[in-house]
XYZ file of N, CA, C and O in Angstrom:
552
model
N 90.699 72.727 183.249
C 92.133 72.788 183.070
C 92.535 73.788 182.013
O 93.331 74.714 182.170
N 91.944 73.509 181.032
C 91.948 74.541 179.753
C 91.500 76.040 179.605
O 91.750 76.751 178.632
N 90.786 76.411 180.744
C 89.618 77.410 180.574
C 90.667 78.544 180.883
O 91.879 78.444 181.076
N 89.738 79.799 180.870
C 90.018 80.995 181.040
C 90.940 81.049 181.951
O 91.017 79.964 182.528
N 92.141 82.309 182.590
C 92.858 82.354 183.489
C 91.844 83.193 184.220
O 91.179 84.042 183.625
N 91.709 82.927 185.670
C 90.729 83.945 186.243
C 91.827 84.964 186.783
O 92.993 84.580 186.871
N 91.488 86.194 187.127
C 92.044 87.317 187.253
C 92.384 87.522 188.870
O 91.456 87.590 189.676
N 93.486 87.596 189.203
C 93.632 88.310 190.518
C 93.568 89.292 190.774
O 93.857 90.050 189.848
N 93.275 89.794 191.768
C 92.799 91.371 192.551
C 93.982 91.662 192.145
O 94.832 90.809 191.891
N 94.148 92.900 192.045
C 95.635 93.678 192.112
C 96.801 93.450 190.978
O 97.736 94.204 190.708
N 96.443 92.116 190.366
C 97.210 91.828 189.073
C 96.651 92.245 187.585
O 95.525 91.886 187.240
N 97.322 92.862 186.901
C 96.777 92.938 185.367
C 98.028 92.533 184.499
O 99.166 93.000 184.546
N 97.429 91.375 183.560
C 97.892 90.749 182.762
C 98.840 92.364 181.803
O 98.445 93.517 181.631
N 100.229 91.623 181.370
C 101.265 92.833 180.630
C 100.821 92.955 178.959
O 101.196 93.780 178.126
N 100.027 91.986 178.841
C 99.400 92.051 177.457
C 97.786 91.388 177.217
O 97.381 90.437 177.884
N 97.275 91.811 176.556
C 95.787 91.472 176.487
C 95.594 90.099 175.658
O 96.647 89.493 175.458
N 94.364 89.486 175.120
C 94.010 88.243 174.667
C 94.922 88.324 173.283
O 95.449 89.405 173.020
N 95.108 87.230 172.426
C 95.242 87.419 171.312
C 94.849 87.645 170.370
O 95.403 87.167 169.380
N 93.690 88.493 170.228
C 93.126 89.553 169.701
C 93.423 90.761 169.884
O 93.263 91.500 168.913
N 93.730 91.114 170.635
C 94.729 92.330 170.645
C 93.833 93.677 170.733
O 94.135 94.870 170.709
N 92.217 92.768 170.878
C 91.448 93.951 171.194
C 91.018 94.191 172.557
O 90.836 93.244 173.322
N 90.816 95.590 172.971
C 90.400 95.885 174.003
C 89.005 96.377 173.845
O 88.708 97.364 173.173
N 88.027 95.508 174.614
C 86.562 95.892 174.505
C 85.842 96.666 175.673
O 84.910 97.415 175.379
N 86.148 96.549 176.701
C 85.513 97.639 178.067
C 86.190 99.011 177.492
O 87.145 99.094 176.720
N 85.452 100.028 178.065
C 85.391 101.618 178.383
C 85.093 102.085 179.034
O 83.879 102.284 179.015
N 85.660 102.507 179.848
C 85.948 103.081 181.372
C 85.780 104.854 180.788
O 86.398 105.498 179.940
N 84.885 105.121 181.515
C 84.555 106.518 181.563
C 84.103 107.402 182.568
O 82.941 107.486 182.965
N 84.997 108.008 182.931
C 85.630 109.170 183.967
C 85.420 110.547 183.996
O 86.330 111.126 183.403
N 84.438 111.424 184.527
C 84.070 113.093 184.298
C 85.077 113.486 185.492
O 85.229 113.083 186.645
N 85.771 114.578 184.586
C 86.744 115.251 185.406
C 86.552 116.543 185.437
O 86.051 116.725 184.327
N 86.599 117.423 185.872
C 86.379 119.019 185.785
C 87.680 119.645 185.344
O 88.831 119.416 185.715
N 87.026 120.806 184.134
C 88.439 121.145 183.490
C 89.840 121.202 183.647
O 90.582 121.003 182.685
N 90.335 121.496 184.957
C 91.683 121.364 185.643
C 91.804 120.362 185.914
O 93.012 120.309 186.145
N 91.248 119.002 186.151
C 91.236 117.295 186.485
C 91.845 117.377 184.757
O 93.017 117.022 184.629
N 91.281 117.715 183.775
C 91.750 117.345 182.462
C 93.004 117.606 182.277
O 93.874 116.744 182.156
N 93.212 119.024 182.237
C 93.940 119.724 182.094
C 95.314 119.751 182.696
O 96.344 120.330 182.351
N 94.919 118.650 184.081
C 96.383 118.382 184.835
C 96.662 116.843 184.352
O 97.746 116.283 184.513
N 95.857 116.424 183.919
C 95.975 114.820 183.324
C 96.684 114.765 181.768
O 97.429 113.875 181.359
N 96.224 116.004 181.006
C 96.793 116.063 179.751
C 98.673 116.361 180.307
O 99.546 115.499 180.211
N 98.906 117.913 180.914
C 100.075 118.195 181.974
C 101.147 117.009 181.959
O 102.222 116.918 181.366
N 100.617 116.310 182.643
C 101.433 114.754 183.266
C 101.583 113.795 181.976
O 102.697 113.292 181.830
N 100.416 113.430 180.855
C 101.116 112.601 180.003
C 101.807 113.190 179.479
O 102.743 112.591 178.949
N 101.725 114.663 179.343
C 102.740 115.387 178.103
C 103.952 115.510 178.537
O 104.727 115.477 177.581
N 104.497 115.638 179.553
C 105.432 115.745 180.643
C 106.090 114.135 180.683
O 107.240 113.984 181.094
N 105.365 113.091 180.277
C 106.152 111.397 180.283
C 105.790 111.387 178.532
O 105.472 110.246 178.197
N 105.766 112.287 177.465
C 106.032 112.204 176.144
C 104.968 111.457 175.710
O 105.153 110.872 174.642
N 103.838 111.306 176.279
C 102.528 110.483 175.983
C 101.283 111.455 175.553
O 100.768 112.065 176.490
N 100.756 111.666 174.290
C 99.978 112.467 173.722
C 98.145 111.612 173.897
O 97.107 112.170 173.545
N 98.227 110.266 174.488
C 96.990 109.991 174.270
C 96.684 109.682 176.245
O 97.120 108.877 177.067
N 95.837 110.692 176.270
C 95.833 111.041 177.544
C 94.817 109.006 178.330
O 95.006 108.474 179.424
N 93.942 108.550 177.238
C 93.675 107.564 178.245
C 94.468 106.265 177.955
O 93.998 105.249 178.465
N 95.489 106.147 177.287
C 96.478 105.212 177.023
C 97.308 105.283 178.279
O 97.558 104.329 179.016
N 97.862 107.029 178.497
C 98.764 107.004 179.562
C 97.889 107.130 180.976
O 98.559 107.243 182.003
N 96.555 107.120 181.087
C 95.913 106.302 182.094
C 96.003 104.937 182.503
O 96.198 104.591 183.668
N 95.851 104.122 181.479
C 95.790 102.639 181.486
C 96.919 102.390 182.152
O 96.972 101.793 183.228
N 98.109 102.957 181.371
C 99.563 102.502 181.366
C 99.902 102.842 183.324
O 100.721 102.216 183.997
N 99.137 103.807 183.754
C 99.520 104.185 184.990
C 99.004 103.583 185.637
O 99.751 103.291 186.571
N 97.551 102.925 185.796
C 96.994 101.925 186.845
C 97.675 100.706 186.491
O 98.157 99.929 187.315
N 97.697 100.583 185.411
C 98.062 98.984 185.426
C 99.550 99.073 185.832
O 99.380 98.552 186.934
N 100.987 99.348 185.800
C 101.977 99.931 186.558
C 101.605 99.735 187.803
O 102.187 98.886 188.479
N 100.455 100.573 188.377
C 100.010 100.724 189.825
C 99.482 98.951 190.237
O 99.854 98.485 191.313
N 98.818 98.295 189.501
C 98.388 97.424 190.146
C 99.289 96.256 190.257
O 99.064 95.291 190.986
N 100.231 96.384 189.559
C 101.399 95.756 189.101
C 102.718 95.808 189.652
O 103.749 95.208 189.349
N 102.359 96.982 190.859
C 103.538 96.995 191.481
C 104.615 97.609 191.399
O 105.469 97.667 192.284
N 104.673 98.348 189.831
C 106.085 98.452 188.755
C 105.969 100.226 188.695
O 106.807 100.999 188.233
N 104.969 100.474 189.169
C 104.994 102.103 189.336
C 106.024 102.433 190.545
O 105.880 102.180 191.741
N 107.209 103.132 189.820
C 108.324 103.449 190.742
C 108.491 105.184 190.575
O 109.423 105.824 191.062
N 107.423 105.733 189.815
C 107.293 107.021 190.008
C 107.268 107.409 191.579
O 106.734 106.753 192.473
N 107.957 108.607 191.703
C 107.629 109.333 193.083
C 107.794 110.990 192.874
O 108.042 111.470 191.769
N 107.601 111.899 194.237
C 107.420 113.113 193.651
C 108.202 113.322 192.972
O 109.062 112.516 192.620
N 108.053 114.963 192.462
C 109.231 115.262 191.269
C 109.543 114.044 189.744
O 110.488 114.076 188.957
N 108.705 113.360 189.766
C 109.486 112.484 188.790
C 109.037 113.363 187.440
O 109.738 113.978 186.636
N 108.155 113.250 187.484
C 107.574 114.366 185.952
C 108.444 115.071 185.893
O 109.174 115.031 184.903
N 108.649 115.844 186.785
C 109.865 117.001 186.586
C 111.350 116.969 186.341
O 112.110 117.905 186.090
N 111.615 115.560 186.483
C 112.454 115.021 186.303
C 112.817 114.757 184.915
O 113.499 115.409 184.125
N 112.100 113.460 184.788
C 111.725 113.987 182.998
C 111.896 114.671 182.265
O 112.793 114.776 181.429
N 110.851 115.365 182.531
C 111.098 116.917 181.276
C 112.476 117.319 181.434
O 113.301 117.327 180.520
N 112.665 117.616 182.496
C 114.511 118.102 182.885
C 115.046 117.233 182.219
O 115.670 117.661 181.248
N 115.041 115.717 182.429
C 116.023 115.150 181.308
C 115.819 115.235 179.835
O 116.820 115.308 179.123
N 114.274 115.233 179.137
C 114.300 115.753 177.950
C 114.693 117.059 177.386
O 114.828 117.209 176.172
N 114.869 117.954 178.195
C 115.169 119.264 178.384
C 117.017 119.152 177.857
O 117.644 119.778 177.002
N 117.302 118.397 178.526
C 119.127 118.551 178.708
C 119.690 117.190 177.329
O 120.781 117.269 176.765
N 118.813 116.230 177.088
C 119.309 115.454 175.678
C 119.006 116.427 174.729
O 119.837 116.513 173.825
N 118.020 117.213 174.672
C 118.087 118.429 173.819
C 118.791 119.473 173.627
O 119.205 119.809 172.517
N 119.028 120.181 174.842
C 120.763 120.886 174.555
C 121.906 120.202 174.576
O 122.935 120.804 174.271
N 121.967 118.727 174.960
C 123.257 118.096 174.402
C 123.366 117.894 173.103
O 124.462 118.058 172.567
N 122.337 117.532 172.421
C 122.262 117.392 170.940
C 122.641 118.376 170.222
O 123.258 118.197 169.173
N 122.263 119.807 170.776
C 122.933 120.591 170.167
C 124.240 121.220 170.682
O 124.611 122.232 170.088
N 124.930 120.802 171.617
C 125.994 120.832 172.060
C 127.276 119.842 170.459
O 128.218 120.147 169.727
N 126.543 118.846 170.702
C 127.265 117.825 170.006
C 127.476 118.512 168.296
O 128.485 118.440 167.594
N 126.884 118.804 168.154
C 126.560 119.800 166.695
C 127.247 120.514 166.610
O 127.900 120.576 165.568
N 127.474 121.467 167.699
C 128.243 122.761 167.688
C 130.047 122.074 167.861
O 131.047 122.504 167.287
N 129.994 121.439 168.396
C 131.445 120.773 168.425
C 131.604 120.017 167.077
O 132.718 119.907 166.566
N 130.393 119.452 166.451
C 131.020 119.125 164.861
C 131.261 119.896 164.667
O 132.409 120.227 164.965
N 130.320 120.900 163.955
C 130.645 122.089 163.481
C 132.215 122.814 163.447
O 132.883 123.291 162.530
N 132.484 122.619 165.149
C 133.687 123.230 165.081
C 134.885 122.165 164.818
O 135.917 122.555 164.272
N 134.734 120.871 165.202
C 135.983 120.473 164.603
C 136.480 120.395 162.814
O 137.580 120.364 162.261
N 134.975 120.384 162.282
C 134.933 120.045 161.076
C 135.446 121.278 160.457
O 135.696 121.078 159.269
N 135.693 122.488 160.840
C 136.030 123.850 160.616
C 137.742 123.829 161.142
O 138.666 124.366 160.531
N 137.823 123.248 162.117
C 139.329 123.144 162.369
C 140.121 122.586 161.710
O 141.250 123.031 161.501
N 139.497 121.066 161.074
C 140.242 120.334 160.215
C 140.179 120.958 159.089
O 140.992 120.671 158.211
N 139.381 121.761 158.915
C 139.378 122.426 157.292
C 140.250 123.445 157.157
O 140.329 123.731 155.962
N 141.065 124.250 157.945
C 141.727 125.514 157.899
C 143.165 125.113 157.940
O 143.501 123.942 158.115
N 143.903 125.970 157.798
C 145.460 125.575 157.971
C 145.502 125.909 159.484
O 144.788 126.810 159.924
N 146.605 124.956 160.553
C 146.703 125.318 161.350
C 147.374 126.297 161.838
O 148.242 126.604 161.021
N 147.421 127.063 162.922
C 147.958 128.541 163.013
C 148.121 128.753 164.770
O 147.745 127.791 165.439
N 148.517 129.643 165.322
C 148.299 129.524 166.550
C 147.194 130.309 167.195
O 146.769 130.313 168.350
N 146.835 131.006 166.060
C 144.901 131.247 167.303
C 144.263 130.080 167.192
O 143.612 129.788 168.195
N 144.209 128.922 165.866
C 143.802 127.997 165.531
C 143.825 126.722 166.623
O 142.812 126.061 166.847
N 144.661 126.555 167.043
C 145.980 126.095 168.176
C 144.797 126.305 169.781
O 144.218 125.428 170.423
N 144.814 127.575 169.946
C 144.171 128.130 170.733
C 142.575 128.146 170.688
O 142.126 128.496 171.780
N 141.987 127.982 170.123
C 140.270 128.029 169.761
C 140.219 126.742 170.060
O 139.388 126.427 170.912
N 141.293 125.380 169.300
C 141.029 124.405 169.333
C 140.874 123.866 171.590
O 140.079 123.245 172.295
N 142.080 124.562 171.767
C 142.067 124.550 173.221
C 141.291 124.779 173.980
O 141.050 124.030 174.927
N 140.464 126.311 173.669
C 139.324 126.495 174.145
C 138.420 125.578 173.993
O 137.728 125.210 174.943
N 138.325 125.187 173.033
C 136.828 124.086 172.411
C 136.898 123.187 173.413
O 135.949 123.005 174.176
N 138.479 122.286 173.537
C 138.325 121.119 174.577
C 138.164 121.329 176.064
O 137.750 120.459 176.829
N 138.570 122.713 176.462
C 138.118 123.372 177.725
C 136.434 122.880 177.694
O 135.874 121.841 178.044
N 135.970 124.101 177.126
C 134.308 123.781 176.990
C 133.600 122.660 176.839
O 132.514 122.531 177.403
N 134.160 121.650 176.012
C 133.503 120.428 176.046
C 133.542 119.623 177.440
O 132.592 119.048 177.971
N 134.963 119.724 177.938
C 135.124 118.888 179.196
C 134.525 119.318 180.040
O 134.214 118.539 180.941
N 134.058 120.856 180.139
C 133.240 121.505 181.344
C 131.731 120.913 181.182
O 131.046 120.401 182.067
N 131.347 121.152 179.604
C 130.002 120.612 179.707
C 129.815 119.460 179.953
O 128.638 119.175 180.172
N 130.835 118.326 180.027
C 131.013 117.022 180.054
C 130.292 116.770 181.419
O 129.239 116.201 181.705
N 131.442 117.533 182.299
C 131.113 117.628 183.687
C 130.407 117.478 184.269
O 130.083 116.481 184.913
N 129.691 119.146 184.123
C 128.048 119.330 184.303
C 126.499 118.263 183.667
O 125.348 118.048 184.049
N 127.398 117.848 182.508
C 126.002 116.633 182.561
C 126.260 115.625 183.035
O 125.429 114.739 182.838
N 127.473 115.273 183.853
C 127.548 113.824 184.274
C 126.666 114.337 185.998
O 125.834 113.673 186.616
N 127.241 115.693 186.363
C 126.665 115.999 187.575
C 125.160 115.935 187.582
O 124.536 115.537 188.566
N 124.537 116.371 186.363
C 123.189 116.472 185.885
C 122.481 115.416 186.529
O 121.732 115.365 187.505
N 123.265 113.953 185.086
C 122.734 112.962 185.104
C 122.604 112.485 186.686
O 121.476 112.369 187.166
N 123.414 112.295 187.237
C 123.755 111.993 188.898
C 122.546 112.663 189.788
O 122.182 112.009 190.765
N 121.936 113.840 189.541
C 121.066 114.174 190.325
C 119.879 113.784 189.612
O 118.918 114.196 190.261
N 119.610 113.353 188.871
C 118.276 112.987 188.065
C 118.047 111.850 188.241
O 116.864 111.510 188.272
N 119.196 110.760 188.438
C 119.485 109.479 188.808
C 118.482 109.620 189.948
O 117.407 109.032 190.069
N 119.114 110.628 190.860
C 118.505 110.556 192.847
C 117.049 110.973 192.653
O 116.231 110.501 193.442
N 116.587 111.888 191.595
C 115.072 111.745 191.917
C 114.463 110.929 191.139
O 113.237 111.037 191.121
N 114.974 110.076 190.432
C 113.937 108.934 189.230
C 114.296 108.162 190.530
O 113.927 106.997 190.678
């Protein structure tokens, strides 16, 4: 009644014993481009320890919960790609309001400010369109 949980085919437990150690080592020869496309793919899902983001992918896989499909890597990066020029989007619009509120107002002042909200609402746009197609390939 008490004993061990025995393991089902195809299931892996979402956390290990309470020891928290992992004792098997699974060891895999890949030929340099097998590496080299394995390093590729974790670096591409922001994962620097290439057999962590192994584990993390079979067990996902056996688990059912792997909802990756093609393009998704690429997806990714594209979205880390675009929170990175929004960030500096967002900057550049401090920047500029914090410069607007600082000046006397004037009517090029008037006008820059106009432009600014032009540009923001366009980029607004384009990343909601962004997000929307990144949505369809995740």
């Amino acid at each position: 009644m008490g004993g061990p949980a025995v393991p089902v085919a195809g299931e892996v437990p979402a956390e290990g014993p309470a020891t928290g150690k992992r004792g098997k080592v699974v060891a895999v020869r890949l030929y340099p481009a097998e590496w080299e496309a394995w390093v590729a793919a974790a670096a591409d899902e922001g994962r620097a320890e290439v057999g962590r983001w192994v584990r993390e992918r079979i067990t996902e896989s056996l688990n059912g919960s792997d909802e990756r499909g093609p393009g998704r890597a690429e997806a990714v990066a594209e979205l880390m790609r675009t929170r990175a020029e929004l960030a500096r989007i967002g900057n550049n619009v401090n920047q500029a309001m914090r410069y607007a509120h600082s000046t006397a107002g004037g009517p090029g002042q008037v006008a820059a400010v106009v432009e600014l909200t032009a540009a923001v609402e366009a980029a607004a746009a384009a990343m909601s369109g962004l997000r929307q197609e990144l949505a369809e390939r995740l």
